Coordinates of C-alpha atoms in Angstrom, one line a residue:
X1 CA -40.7 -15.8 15.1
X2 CA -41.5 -14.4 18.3
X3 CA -46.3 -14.4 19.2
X4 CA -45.7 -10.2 18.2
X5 CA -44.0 -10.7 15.2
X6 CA -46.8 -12.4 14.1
X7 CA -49.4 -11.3 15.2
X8 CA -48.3 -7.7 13.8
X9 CA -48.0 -9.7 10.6
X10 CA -51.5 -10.3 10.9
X11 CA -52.5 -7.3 11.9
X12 CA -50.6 -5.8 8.7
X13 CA -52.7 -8.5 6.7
X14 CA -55.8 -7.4 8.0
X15 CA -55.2 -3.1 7.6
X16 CA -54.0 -4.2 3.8
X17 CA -57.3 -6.1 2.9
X18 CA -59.8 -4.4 4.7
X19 CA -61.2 -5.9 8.0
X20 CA -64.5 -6.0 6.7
X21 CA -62.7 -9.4 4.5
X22 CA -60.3 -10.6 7.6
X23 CA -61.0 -9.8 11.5
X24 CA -58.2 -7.7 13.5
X25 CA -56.2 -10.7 15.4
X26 CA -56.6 -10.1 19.2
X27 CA -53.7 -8.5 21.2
X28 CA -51.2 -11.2 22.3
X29 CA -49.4 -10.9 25.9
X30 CA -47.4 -7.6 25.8
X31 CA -45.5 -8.6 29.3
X32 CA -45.8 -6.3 32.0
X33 CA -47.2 -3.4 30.2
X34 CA -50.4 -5.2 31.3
X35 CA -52.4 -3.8 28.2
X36 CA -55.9 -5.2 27.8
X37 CA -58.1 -4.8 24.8
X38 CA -61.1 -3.1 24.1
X39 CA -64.4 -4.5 25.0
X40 CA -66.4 -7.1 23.1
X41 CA -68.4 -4.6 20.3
X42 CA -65.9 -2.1 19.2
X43 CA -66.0 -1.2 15.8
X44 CA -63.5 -3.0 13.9
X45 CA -62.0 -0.3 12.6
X46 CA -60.9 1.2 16.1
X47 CA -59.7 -2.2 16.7
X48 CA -57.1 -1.7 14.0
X49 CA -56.1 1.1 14.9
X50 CA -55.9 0.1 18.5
X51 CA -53.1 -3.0 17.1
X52 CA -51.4 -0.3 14.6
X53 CA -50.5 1.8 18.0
X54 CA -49.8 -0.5 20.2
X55 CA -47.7 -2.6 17.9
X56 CA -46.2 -0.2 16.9
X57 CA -44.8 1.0 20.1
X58 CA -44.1 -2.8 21.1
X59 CA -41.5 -3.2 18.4
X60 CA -39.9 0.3 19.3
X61 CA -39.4 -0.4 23.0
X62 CA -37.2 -3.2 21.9
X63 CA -37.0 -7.1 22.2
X64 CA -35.5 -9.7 24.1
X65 CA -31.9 -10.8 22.8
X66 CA -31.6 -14.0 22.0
X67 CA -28.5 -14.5 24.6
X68 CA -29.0 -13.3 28.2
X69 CA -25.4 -12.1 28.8
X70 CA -25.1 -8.3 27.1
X71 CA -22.5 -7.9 24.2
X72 CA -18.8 -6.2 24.7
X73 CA -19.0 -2.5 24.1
X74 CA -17.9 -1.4 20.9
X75 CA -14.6 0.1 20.6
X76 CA -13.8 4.0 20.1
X77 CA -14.4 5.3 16.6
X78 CA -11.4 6.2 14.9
X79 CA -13.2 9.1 12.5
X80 CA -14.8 11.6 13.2
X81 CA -18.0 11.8 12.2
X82 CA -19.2 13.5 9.2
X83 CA -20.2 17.6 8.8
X84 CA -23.3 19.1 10.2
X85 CA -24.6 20.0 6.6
X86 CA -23.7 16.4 4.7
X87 CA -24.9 14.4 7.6
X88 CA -28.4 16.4 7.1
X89 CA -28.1 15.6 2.9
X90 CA -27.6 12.3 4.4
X91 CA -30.8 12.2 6.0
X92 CA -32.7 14.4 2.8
X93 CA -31.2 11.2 0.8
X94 CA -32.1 8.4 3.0
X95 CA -35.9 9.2 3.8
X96 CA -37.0 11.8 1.0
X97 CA -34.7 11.0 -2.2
X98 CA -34.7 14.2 -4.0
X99 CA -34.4 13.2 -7.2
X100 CA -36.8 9.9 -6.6
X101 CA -36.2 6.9 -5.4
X102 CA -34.6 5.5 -8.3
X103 CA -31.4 8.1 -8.0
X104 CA -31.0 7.5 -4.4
X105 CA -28.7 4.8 -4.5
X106 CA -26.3 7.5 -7.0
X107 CA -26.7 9.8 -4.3
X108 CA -25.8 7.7 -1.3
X109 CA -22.8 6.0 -3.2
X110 CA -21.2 9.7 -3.8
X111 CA -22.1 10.8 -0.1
X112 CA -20.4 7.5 1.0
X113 CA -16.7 7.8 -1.2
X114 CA -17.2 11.7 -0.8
X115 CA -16.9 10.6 3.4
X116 CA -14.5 8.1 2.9
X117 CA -12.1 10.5 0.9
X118 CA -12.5 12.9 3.7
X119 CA -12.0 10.3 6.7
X120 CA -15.7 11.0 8.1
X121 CA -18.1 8.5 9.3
X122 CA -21.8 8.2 9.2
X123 CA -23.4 9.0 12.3
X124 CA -24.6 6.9 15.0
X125 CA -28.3 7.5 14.6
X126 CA -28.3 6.6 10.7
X127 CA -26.4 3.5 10.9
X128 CA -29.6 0.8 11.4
X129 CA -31.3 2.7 8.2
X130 CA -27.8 2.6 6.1
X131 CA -27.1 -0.8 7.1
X132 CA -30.4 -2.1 6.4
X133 CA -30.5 -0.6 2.9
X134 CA -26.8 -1.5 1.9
X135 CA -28.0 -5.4 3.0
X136 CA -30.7 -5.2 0.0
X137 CA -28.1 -3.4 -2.2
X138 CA -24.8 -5.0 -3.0
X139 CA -23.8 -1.7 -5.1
X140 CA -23.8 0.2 -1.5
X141 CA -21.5 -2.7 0.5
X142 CA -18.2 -1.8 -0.2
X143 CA -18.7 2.2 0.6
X144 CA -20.9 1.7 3.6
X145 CA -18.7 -0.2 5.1
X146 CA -16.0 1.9 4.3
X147 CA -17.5 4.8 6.4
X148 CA -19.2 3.1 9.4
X149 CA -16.3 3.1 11.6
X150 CA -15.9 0.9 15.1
X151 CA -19.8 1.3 16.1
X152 CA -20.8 0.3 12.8
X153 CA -18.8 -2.8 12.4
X154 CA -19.9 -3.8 16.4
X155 CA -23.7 -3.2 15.3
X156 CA -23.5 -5.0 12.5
X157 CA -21.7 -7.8 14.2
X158 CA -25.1 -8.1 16.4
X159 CA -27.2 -9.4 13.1
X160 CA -26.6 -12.1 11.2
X161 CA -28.0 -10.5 8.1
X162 CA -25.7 -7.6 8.6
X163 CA -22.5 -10.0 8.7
X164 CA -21.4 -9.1 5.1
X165 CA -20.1 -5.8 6.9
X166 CA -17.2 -8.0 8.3
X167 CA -16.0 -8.8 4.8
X168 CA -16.7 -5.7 3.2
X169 CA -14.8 -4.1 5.8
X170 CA -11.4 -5.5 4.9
X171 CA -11.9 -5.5 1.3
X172 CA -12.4 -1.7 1.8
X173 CA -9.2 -0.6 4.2
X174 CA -7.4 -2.9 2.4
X175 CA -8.3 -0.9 -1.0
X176 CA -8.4 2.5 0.8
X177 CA -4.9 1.4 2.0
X178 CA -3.6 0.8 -1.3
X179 CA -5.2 4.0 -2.7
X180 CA -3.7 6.6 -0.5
X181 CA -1.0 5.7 0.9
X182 CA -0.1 3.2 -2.3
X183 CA 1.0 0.6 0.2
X184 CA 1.4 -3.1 -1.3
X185 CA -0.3 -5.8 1.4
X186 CA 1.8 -8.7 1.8
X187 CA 2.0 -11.9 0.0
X188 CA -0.2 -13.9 3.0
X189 CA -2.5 -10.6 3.2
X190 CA -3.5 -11.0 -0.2
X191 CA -3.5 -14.3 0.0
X192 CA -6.3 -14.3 3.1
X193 CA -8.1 -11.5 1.4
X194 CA -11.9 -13.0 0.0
X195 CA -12.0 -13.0 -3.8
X196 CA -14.5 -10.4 -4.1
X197 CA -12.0 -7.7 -2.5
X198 CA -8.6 -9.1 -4.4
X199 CA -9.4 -7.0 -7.8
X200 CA -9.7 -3.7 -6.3
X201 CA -6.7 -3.8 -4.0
X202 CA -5.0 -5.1 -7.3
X203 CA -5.7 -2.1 -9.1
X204 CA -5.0 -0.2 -6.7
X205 CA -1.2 -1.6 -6.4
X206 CA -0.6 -1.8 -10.2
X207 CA -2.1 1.6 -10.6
X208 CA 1.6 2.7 -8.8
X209 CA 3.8 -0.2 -8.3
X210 CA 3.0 -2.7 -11.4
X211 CA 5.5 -5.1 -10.6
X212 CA 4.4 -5.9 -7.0
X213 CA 1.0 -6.4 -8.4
X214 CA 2.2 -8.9 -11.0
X215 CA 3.9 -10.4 -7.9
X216 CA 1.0 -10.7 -6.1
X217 CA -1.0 -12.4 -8.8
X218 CA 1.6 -15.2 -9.0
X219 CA 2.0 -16.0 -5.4
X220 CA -1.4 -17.2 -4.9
X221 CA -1.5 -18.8 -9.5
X222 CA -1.3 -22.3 -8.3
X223 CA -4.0 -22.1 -6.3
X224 CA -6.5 -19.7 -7.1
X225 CA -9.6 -20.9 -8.9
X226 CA -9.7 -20.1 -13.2
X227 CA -12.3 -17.7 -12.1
X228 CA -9.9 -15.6 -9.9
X229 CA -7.0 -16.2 -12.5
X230 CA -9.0 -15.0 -15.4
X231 CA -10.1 -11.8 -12.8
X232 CA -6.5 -11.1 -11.9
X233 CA -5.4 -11.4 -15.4
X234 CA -8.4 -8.4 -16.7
X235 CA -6.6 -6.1 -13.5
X236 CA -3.0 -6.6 -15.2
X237 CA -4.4 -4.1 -17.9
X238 CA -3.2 -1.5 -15.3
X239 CA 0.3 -0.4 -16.1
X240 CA 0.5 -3.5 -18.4
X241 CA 4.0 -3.7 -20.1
X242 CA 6.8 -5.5 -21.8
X243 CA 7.7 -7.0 -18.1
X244 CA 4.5 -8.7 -17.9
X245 CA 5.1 -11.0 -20.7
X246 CA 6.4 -14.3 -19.5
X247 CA 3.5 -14.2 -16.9
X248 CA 1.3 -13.6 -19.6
X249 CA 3.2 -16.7 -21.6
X250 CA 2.9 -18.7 -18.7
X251 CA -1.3 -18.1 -19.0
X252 CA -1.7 -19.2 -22.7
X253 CA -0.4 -22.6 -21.5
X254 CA -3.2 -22.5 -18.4
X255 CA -5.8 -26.0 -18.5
X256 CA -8.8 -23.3 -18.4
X257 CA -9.7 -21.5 -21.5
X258 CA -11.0 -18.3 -20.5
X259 CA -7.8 -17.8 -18.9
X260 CA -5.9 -18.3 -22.0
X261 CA -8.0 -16.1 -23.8
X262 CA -7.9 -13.1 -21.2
X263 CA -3.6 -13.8 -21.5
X264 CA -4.4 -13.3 -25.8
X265 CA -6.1 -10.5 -25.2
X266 CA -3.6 -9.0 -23.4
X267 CA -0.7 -10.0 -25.4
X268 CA -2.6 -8.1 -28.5
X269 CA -1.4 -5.0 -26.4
X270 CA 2.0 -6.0 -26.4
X271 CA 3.4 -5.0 -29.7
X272 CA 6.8 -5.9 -28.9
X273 CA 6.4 -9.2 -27.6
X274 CA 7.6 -12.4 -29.2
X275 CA 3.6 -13.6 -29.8
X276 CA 3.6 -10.4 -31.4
X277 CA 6.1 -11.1 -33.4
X278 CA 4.5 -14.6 -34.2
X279 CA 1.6 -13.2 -35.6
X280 CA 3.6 -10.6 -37.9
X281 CA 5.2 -13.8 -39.4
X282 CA 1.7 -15.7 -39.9
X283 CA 0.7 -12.3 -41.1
X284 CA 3.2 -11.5 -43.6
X285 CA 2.8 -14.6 -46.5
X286 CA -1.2 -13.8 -46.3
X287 CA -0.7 -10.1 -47.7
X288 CA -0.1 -9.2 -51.3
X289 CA 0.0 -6.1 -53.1
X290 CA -1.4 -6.3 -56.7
X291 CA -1.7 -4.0 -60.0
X292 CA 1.2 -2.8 -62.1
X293 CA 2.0 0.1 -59.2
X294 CA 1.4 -2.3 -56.4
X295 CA -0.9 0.0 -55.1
X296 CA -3.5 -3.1 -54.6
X297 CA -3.8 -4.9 -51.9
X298 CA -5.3 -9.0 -51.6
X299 CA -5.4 -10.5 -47.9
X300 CA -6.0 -14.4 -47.8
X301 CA -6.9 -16.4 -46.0
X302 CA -4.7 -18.7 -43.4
X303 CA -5.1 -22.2 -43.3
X304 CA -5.5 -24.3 -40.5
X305 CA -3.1 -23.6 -37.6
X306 CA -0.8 -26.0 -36.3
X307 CA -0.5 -26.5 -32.2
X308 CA 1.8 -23.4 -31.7
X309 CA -0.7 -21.6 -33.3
X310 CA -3.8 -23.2 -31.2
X311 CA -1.7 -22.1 -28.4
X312 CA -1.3 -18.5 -29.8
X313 CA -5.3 -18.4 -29.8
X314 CA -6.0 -19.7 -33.2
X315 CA -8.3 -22.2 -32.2
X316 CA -11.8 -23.2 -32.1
X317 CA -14.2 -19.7 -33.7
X318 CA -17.2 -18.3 -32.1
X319 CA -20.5 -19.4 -33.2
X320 CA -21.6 -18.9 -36.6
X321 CA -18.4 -17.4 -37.6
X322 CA -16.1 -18.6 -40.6
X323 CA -13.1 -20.4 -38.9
X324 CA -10.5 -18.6 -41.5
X325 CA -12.1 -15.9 -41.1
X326 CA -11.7 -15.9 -37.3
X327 CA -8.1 -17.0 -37.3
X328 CA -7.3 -14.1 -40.2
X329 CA -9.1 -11.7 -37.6
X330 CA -6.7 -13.1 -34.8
X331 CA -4.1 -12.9 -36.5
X332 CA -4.4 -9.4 -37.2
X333 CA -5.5 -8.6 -33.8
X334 CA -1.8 -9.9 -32.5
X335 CA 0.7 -8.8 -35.2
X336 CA 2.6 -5.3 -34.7
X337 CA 0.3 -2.4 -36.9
X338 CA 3.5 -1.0 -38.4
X339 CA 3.8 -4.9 -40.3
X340 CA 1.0 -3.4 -42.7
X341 CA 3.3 -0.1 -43.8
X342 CA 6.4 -2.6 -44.1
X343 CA 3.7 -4.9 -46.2
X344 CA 1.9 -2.2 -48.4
X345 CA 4.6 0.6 -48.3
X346 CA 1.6 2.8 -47.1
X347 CA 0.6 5.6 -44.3
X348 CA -2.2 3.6 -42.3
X349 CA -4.8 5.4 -44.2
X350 CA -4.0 4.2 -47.8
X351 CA -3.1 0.8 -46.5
X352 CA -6.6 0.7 -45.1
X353 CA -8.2 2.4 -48.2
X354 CA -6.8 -0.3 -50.4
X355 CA -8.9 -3.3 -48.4
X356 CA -11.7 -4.4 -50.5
X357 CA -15.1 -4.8 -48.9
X358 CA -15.2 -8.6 -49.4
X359 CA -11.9 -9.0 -47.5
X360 CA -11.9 -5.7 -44.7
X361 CA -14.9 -7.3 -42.0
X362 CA -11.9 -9.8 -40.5
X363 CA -9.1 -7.6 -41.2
X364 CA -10.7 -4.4 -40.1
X365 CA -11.9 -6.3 -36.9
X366 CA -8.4 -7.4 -35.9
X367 CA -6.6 -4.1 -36.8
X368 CA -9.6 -2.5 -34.5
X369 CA -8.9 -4.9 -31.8
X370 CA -5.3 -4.4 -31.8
X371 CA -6.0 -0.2 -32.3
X372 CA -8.1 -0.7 -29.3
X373 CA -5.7 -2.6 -26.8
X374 CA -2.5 -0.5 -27.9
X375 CA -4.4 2.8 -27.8
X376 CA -2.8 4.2 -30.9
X377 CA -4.1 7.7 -32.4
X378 CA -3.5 7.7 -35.5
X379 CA -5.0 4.4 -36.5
X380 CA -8.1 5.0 -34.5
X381 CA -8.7 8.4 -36.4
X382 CA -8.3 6.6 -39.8
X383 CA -10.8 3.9 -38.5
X384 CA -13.1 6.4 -37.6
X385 CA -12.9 8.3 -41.0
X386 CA -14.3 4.8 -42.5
X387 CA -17.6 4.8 -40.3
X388 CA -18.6 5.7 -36.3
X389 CA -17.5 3.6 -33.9
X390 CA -17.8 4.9 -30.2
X391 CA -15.2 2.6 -28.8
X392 CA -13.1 4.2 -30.6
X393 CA -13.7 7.6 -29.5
X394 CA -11.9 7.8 -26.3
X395 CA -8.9 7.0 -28.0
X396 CA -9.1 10.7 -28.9
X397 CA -7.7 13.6 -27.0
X398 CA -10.7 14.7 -25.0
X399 CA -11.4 17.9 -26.9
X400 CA -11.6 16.0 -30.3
X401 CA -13.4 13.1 -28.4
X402 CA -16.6 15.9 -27.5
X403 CA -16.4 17.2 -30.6
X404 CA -16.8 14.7 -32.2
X405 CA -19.4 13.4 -29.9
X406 CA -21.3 16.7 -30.2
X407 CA -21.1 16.6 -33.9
X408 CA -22.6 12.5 -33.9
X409 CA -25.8 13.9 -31.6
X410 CA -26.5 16.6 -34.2
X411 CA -27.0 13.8 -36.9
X412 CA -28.8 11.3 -34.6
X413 CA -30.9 13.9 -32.6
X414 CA -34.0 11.9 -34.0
X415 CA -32.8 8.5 -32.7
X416 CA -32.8 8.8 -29.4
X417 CA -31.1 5.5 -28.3
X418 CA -28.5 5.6 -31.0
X419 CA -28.0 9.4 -29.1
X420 CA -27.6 7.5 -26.2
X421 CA -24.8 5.4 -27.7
X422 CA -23.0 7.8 -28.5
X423 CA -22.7 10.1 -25.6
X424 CA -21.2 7.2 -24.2
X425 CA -18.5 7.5 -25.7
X426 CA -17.2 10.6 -23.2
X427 CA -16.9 9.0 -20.0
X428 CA -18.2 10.9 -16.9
X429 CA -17.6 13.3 -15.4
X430 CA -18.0 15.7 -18.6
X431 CA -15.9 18.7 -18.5
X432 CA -18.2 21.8 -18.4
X433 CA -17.8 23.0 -22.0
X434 CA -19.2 19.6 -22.9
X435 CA -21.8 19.7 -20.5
X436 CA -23.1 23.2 -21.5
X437 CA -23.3 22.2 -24.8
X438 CA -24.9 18.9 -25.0
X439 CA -27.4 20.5 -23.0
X440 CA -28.0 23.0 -25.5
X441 CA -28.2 20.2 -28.4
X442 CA -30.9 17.8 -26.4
X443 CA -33.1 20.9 -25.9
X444 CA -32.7 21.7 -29.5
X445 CA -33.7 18.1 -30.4
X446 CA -37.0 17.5 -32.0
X447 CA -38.1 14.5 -30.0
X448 CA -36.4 16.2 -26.5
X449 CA -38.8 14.1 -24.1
X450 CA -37.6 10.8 -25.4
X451 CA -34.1 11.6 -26.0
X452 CA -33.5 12.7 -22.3
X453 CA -35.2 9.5 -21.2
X454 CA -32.7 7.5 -23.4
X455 CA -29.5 9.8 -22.0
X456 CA -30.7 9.8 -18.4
X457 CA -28.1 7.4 -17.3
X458 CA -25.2 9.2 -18.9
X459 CA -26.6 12.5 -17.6
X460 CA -27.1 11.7 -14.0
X461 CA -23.1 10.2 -13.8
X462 CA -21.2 12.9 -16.3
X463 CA -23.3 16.4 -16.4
X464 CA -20.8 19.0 -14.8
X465 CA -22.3 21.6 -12.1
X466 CA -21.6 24.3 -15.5
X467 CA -24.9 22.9 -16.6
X468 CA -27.0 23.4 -13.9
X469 CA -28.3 27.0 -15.3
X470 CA -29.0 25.8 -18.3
X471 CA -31.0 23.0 -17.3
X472 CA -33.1 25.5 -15.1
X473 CA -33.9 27.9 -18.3
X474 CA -34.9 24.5 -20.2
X475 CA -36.9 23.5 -17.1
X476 CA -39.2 26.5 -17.1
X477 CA -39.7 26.5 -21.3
X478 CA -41.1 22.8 -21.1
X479 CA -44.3 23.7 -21.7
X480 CA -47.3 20.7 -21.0
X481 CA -44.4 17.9 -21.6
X482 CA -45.0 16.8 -17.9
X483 CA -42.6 13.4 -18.9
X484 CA -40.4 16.1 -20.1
X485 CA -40.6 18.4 -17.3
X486 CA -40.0 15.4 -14.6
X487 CA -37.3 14.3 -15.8
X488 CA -35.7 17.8 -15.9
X489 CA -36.2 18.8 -12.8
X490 CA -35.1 15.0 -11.1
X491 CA -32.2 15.7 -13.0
X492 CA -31.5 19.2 -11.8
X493 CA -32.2 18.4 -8.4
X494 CA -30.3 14.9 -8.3
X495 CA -27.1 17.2 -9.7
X496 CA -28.0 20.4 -6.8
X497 CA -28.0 17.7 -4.1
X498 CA -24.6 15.6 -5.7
X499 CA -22.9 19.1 -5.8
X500 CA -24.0 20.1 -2.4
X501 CA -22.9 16.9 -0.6
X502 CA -19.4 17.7 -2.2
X503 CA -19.5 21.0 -1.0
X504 CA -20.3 20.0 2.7
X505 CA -17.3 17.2 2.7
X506 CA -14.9 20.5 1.7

């Protein structure tokens, strides 16, 4: 640290406790500016100000580097930089956040993807400030350095605490690559690319080309760390299909375990695979049908698995769970759902009617699980029939999904975090018939103030621009709810700003 770095530490020590508790430090050597200080006398308080000014213009004129020779020029930019009109929102968002600080970060991520999708860059003048704030924020590292072009990446390259940019930077073309023009990086690419970066690119490939990305993952299996494996295993959910199987057999046989769980988990959406067909023949001995009609229904039970079943995932259970109980679960979770019509001769809704209480919490769970992974429609809407469950929900077309949704918040208006839940169910953005009418249904709630504090995350990321009129009339008709009124009108002007900086990108 150089004598004026700190002695404008101490100078900021002395303006935050008062100098009548801690003397102003006197002015170090300023170099040929040949500034003197006041004479012996002067009120402390002019002496303060005196070292607020002139430290203030010492650290704006610049320091010494730390190497005498001066760096390389940067290279040309290869975008051009952003519109008049967004790099001004940029600015609004950067050094008076509309909507508060707290939504600032929500702003600048949009402003950053919304001039990435549009091949902009951010300005010159803004880099330092964007560079500075992405260093304390790892959610604004992958867009900012997406966007900051040649100058960006030469600045950054000048600070060792800005050297993340480097990294980021590759991770970014490399998934920007893979977005638009779907291009597949080569084996050695992928294999150099740091771990951090590896998942987006592979979505990004199996999002269009699934069996390159599957190729990818097992070019660098041998040597990537379980933590990578298990990481490349969760991004195989992408396209996932019958062809991805004998990978996926390969990974129940890996030495770490959550790798051969995350392979499980993925072989429960594989109805057609031979684990599948495993399970159906564990499953099949453990259901009965009882009564004179057989129009009963008894599941036991399994007993301990043997090694093939261990290896199938029917080994050690979770805490405080009931081993049998875990393994029946399992089980259930893996075997094809049309096993239960070819065991109880039943639609999926009278096979699930006939479980008992005592004997549906493992069942249920598996058939959820496997409901879940496989998607499947007409299970989820007999699951849902038996109580709420909002993971469920977005197995619904959309326009059942909100209305369902919409009904849910009419019965749980007066619990405003159970609200909460269940608007999460529609993921964002909300279409604006949704959006209108939730709107209308939180104003309409008795406890409104809480139950927009509760939603607020939900309706900063999914509220369409359709709701914006609306959320003005409720704005004026708050009344003396100030908490109320706050929040309304960050939220209005955090959704004005987001809409705006799309419109200047257009």
């Amino acid at each position: 640290m150089s004598d004026v770095d700190a002695w404008w530490r101490e100078v900021g020590n002395a303006a935050l406790v008062g100098t009548a508790r801690r003397p102003v430090p006197p002015l170090p050597d300023l170099g040929p500016a040949g500034v003197r200080p006041r004479a012996e006398g002067a009120p402390r308080e002019e002496a303060l100000l005196d070292a607020a000014a002139l430290g203030s213009a010492a650290l704006r004129a610049g320091r010494l580097l730390d190497r005498a020779e001066a760096p390389e020029a940067a290279a040309d930019d290869r975008r051009p930089v952003a519109p008049r009109r967004a790099v001004q929102l940029l600015e609004l968002v950067l050094t008076q956040p509309p909507a508060g600080a707290a939504q600032r970060t929500g702003l600048l991520v949009h402003w950053l993807r919304a001039a990435d999708d549009a091949a902009r860059r951010v300005p010159h003048a803004l880099l330092p400030t964007l560079l500075e704030l992405a260093t304390g924020n790892r959610e604004l590292r992958r867009p900012t350095a997406a966007v900051v072009d040649e100058r960006g990446r030469w600045l950054a390259g000048l600070r060792p605490d800005w050297s993340w940019v480097a990294e980021a930077a590759a991770g970014a073309e490399a998934h920007t690559a893979s977005r638009v023009s779907e291009a597949v990086p080569q084996s050695d690419d992928w294999a150099r690319l740091p771990s951090a970066d590896r998942v987006g690119v592979l979505a990004a490939v199996r999002a269009h080309h699934p069996a390159e990305g599957r190729t990818l993952v097992a070019s660098t299996w041998d040597t990537d760390s379980a933590r990578d494996r298990r990481a490349h295993l969760d991004a195989l959910r992408i396209g996932l299909g019958p062809d991805d199987e004998a990978l996926l057999e390969t990974a129940l046989d890996d030495r770490a375990g959550t790798v051969r769980e995350a392979a499980a988990e993925l072989l429960d959406a594989l109805p057609t695979s031979a684990r599948a067909a495993r399970m159906a023949q564990r499953l099949r001995p453990l259901v009965r049908r009882t009564g004179l009609l057989g129009r009963g229904l008894e599941v036991l039970l399994p007993d301990e698995p043997d090694a093939a079943g261990v290896r199938d995932g029917l080994g050690k259970p979770p805490p405080r769970r009931s081993a049998r109980g875990w393994w029946l679960e399992q089980i259930c979770a893996g075997a094809p759902l049309e096993v239960w019509a070819e065991l109880t001769g039943a639609a999926p809704a009278v096979a699930v009617g006939r479980l008992t209480d005592a004997q549906a919490t493992d069942v249920l769970a598996g058939i959820r699980r496997a409901v879940l992974a496989r998607r499947q429609l007409d299970w989820a809407t007999v699951l849902l029939e038996r109580g709420w469950d909002p993971a469920l929900v977005p197995l619904l077309p959309r326009e059942l999904r909100e209305r369902a949704v919409l009904a849910r918040v009419d019965a749980t208006s007066s619990k405003p975090h159970h609200a909460a839940s269940v608007i999460a169910a529609v993921e964002a953005p909300w279409s604006p018939d949704f959006s209108v009418a939730l709107v209308s249904r939180l104003r309409a709630a008795q406890l409104g103030s809480a139950i927009v504090v509760a939603t607020m995350p939900h309706l900063l990321a999914g509220l369409h621009p359709a709701a914006l009129d609306p959320l003005e009339r409720w704005l004026e008709s708050t009344g003396a709810d100030q908490t109320l009124t706050t929040n309304l009108r960050n939220l209005l002007q955090f959704h004005s700003v987001k809409r705006s900086i799309t419109e200047a990108f257009r």
